[in-house]
mmCIF file with all atom_site columns, C-alpha atoms in Angstrom:
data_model
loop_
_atom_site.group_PDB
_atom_site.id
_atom_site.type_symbol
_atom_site.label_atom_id
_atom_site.label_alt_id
_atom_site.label_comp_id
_atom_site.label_asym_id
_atom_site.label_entity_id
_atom_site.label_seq_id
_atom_site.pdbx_PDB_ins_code
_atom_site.Cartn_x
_atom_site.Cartn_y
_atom_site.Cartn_z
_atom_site.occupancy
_atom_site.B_iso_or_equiv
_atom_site.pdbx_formal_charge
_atom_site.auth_seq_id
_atom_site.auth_comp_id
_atom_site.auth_asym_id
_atom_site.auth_atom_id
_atom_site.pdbx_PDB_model_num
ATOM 1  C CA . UNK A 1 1  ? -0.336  -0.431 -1.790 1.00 49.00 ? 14  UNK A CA 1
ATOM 2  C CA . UNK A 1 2  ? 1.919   1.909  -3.526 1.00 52.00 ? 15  UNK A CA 1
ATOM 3  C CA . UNK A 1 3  ? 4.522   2.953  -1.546 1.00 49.00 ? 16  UNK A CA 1
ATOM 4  C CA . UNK A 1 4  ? 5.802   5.765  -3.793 1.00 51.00 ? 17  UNK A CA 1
ATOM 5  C CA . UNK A 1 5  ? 2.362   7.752  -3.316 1.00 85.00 ? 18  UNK A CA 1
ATOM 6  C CA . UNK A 1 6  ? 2.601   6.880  0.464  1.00 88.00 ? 19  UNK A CA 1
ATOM 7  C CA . UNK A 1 7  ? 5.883   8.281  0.836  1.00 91.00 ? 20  UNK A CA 1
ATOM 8  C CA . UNK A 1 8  ? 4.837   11.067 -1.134 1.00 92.00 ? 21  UNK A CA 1
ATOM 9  C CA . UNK A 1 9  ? 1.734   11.512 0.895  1.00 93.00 ? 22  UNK A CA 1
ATOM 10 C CA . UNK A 1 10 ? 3.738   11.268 4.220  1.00 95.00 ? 23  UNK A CA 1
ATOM 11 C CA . UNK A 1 11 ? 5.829   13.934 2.934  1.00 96.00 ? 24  UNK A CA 1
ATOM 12 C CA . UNK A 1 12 ? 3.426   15.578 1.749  1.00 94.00 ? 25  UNK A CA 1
ATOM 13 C CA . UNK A 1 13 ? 1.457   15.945 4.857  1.00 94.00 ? 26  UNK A CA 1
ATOM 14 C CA . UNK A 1 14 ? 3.974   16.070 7.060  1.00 94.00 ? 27  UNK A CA 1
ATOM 15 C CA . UNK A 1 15 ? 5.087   19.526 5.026  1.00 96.00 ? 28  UNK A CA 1
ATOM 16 C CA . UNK A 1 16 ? 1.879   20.888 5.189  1.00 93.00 ? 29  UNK A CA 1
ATOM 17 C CA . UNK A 1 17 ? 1.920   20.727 9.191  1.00 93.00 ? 30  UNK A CA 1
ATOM 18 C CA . UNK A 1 18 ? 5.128   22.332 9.244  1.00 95.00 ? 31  UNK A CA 1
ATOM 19 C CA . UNK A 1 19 ? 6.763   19.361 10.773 1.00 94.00 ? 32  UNK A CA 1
ATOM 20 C CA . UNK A 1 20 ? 10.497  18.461 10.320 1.00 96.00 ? 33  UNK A CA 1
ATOM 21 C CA . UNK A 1 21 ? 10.856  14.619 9.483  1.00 96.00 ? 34  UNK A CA 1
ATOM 22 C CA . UNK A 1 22 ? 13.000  14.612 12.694 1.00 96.00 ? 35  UNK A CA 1
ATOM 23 C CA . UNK A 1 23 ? 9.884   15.435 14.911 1.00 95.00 ? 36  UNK A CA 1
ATOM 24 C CA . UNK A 1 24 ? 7.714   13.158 13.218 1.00 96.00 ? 37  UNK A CA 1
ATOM 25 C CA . UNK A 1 25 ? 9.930   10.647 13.470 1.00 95.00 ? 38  UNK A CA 1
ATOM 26 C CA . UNK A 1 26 ? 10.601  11.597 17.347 1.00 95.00 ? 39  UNK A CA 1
ATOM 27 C CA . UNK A 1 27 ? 6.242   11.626 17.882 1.00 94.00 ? 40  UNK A CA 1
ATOM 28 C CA . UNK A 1 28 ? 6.044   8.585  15.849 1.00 94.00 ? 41  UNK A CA 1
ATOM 29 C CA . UNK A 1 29 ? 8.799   6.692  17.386 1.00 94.00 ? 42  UNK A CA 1
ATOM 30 C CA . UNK A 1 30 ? 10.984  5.468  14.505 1.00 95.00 ? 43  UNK A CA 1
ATOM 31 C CA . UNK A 1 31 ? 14.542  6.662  13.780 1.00 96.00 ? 44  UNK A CA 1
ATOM 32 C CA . UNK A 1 32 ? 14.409  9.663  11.223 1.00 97.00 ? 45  UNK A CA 1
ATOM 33 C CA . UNK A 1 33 ? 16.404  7.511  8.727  1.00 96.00 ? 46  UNK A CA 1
ATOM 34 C CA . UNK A 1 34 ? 13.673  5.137  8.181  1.00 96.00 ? 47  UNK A CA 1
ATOM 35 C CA . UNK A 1 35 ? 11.242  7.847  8.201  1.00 96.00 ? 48  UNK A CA 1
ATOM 36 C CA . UNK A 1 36 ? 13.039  9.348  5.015  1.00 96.00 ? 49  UNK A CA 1
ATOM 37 C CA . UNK A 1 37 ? 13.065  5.909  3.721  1.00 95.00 ? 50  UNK A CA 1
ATOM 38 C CA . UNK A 1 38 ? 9.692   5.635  4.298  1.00 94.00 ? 51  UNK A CA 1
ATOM 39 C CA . UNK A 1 39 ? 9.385   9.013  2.317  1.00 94.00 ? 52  UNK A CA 1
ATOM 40 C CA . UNK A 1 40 ? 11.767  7.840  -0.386 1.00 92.00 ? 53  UNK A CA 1
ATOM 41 C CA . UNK A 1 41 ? 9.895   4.835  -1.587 1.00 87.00 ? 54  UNK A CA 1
ATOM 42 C CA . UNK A 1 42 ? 13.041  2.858  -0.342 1.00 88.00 ? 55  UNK A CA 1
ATOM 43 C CA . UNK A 1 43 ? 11.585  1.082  2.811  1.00 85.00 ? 56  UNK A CA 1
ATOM 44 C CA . UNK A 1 44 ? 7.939   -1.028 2.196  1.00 80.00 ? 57  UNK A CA 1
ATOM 45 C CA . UNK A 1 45 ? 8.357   -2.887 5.380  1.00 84.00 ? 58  UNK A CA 1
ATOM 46 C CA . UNK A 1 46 ? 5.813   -0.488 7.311  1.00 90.00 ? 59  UNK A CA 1
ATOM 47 C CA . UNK A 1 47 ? 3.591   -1.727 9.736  1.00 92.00 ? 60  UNK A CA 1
ATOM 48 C CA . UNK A 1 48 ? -0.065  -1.814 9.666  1.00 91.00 ? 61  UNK A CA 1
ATOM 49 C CA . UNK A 1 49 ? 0.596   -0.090 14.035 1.00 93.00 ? 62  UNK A CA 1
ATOM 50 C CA . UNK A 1 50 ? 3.149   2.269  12.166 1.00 94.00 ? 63  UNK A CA 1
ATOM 51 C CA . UNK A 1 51 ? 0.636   2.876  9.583  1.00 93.00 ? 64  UNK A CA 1
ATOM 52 C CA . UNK A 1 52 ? -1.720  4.241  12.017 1.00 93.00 ? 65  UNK A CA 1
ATOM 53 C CA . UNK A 1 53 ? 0.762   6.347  14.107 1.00 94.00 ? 66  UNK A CA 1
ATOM 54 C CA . UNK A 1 54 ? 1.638   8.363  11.145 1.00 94.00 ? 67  UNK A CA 1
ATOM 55 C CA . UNK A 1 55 ? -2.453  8.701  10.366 1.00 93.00 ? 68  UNK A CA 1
ATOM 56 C CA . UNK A 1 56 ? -2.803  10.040 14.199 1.00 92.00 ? 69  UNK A CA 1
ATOM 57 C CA . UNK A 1 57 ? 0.487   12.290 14.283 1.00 94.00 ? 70  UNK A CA 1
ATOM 58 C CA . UNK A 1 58 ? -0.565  13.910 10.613 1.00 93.00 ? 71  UNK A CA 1
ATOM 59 C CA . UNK A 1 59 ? -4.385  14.121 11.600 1.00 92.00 ? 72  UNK A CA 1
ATOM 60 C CA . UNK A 1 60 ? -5.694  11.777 8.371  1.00 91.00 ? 73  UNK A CA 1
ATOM 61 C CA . UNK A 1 61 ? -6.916  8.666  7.885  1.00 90.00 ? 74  UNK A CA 1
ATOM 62 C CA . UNK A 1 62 ? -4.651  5.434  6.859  1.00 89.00 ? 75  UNK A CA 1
ATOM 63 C CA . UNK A 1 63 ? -6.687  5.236  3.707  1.00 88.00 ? 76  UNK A CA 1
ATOM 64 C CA . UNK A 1 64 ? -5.101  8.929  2.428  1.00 88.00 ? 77  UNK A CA 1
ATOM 65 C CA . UNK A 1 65 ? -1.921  8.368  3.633  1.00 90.00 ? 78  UNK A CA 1
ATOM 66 C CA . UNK A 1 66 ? -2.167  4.818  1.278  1.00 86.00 ? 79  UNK A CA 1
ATOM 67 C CA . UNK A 1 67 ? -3.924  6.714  -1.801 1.00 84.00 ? 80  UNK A CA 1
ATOM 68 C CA . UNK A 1 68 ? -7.312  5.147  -1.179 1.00 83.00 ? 81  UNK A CA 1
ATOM 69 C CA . UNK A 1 69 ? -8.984  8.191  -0.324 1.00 76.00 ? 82  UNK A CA 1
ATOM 70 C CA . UNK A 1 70 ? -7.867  11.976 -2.028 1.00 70.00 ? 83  UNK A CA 1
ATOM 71 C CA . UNK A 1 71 ? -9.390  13.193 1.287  1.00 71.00 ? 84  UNK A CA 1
ATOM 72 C CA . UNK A 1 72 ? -7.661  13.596 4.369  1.00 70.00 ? 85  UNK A CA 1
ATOM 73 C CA . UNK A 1 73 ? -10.068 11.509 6.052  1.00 66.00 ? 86  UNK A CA 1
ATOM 74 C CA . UNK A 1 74 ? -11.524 7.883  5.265  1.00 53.00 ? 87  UNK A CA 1
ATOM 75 C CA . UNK A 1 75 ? -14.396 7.914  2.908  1.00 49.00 ? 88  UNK A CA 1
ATOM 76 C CA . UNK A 1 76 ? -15.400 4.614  2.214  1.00 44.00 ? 89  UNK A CA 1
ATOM 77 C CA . UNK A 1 77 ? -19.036 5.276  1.343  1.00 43.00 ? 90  UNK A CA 1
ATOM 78 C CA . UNK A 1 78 ? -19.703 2.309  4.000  1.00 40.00 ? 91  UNK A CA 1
ATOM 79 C CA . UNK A 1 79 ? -22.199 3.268  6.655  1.00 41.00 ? 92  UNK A CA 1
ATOM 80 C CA . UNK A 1 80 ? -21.190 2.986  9.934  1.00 43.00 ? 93  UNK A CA 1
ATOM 81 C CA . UNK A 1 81 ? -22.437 0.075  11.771 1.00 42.00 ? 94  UNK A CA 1
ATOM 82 C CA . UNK A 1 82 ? -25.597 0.063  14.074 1.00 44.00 ? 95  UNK A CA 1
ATOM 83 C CA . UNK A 1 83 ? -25.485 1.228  17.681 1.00 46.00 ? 96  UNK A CA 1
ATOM 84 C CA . UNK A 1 84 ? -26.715 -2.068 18.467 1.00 43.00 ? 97  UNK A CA 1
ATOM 85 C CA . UNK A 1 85 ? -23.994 -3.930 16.938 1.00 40.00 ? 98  UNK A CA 1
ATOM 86 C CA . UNK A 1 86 ? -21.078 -1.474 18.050 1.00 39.00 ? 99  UNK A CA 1
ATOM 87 C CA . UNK A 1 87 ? -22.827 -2.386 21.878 1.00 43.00 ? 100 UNK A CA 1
ATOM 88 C CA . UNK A 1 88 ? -22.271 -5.863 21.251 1.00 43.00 ? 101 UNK A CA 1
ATOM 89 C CA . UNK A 1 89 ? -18.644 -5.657 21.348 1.00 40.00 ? 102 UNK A CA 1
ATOM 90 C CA . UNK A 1 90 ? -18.873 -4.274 24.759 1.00 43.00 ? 103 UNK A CA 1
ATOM 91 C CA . UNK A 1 91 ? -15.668 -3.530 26.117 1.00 43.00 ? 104 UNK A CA 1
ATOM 92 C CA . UNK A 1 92 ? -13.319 -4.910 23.379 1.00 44.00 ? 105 UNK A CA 1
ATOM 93 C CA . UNK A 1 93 ? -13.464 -1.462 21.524 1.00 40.00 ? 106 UNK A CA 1
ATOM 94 C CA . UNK A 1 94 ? -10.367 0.933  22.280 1.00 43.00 ? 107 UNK A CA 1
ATOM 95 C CA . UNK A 1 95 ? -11.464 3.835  23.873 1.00 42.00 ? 108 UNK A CA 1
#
C-alpha cells in the first residue's frame, strides 16, 4: 500500500467535505495528531478497522482511499456473489 497516496487521499477527501482534520479525527476516534500523521506519510501503522472508519466518515470505499480504485467507490470488476450464496451465511453478515 502506499501510504503517501493514502495520506494524500485522506487529505484529499477529507478537504473536499469541508471537514477540519480535528472533526475527522473526533468522528473517527483517533487523536488529531495521528490523523495528520496519517496525512503526512509519517504513521503506516493504520488499521485495517481504522481503514474502514475513514472509508465510512469520507463516504468512499477503502480501495480509493488506498489508490486501488481512482473512483470514490470500489470497482473491482468482480461480480457480486449470488443471492444464494450471500443466504448461506445467514446471520454472520453485519447488518
Amino acid at each position: 500500500m502506499a501510504w503517501a497516496s493514502m495520506g494524500e487521499r485522506l487529505r484529499s477527501r477529507r478537504e473536499q467535505l469541508g471537514l477540519t482534520q480535528a472533526e475527522l479525527a473526533r468522528v473517527v476516534g483517533v487523536p488529531q495528531s495521528r490523523l495528520s500523521e496519517y496525512e503526512c506519510g509519517r504513521n503506516q501503522g493504520m488499521t485495517l478497522h481504522t481503514a474502514c472508519k475513514f472509508a465510512v466518515a469520507l463516504r468512499c470505499s477503502i480501495d480509493y482511499l488506498a489508490g486501488l480504485s481512482v473512483g470514490l467507490n470500489a470497482d473491482t470488476g468482480v461480480a457480486p456473489p449470488p443471492a444464494a450464496a450471500t443466504r448461506e451465511l445467514g446471520d454472520t453478515l453485519p447488518p
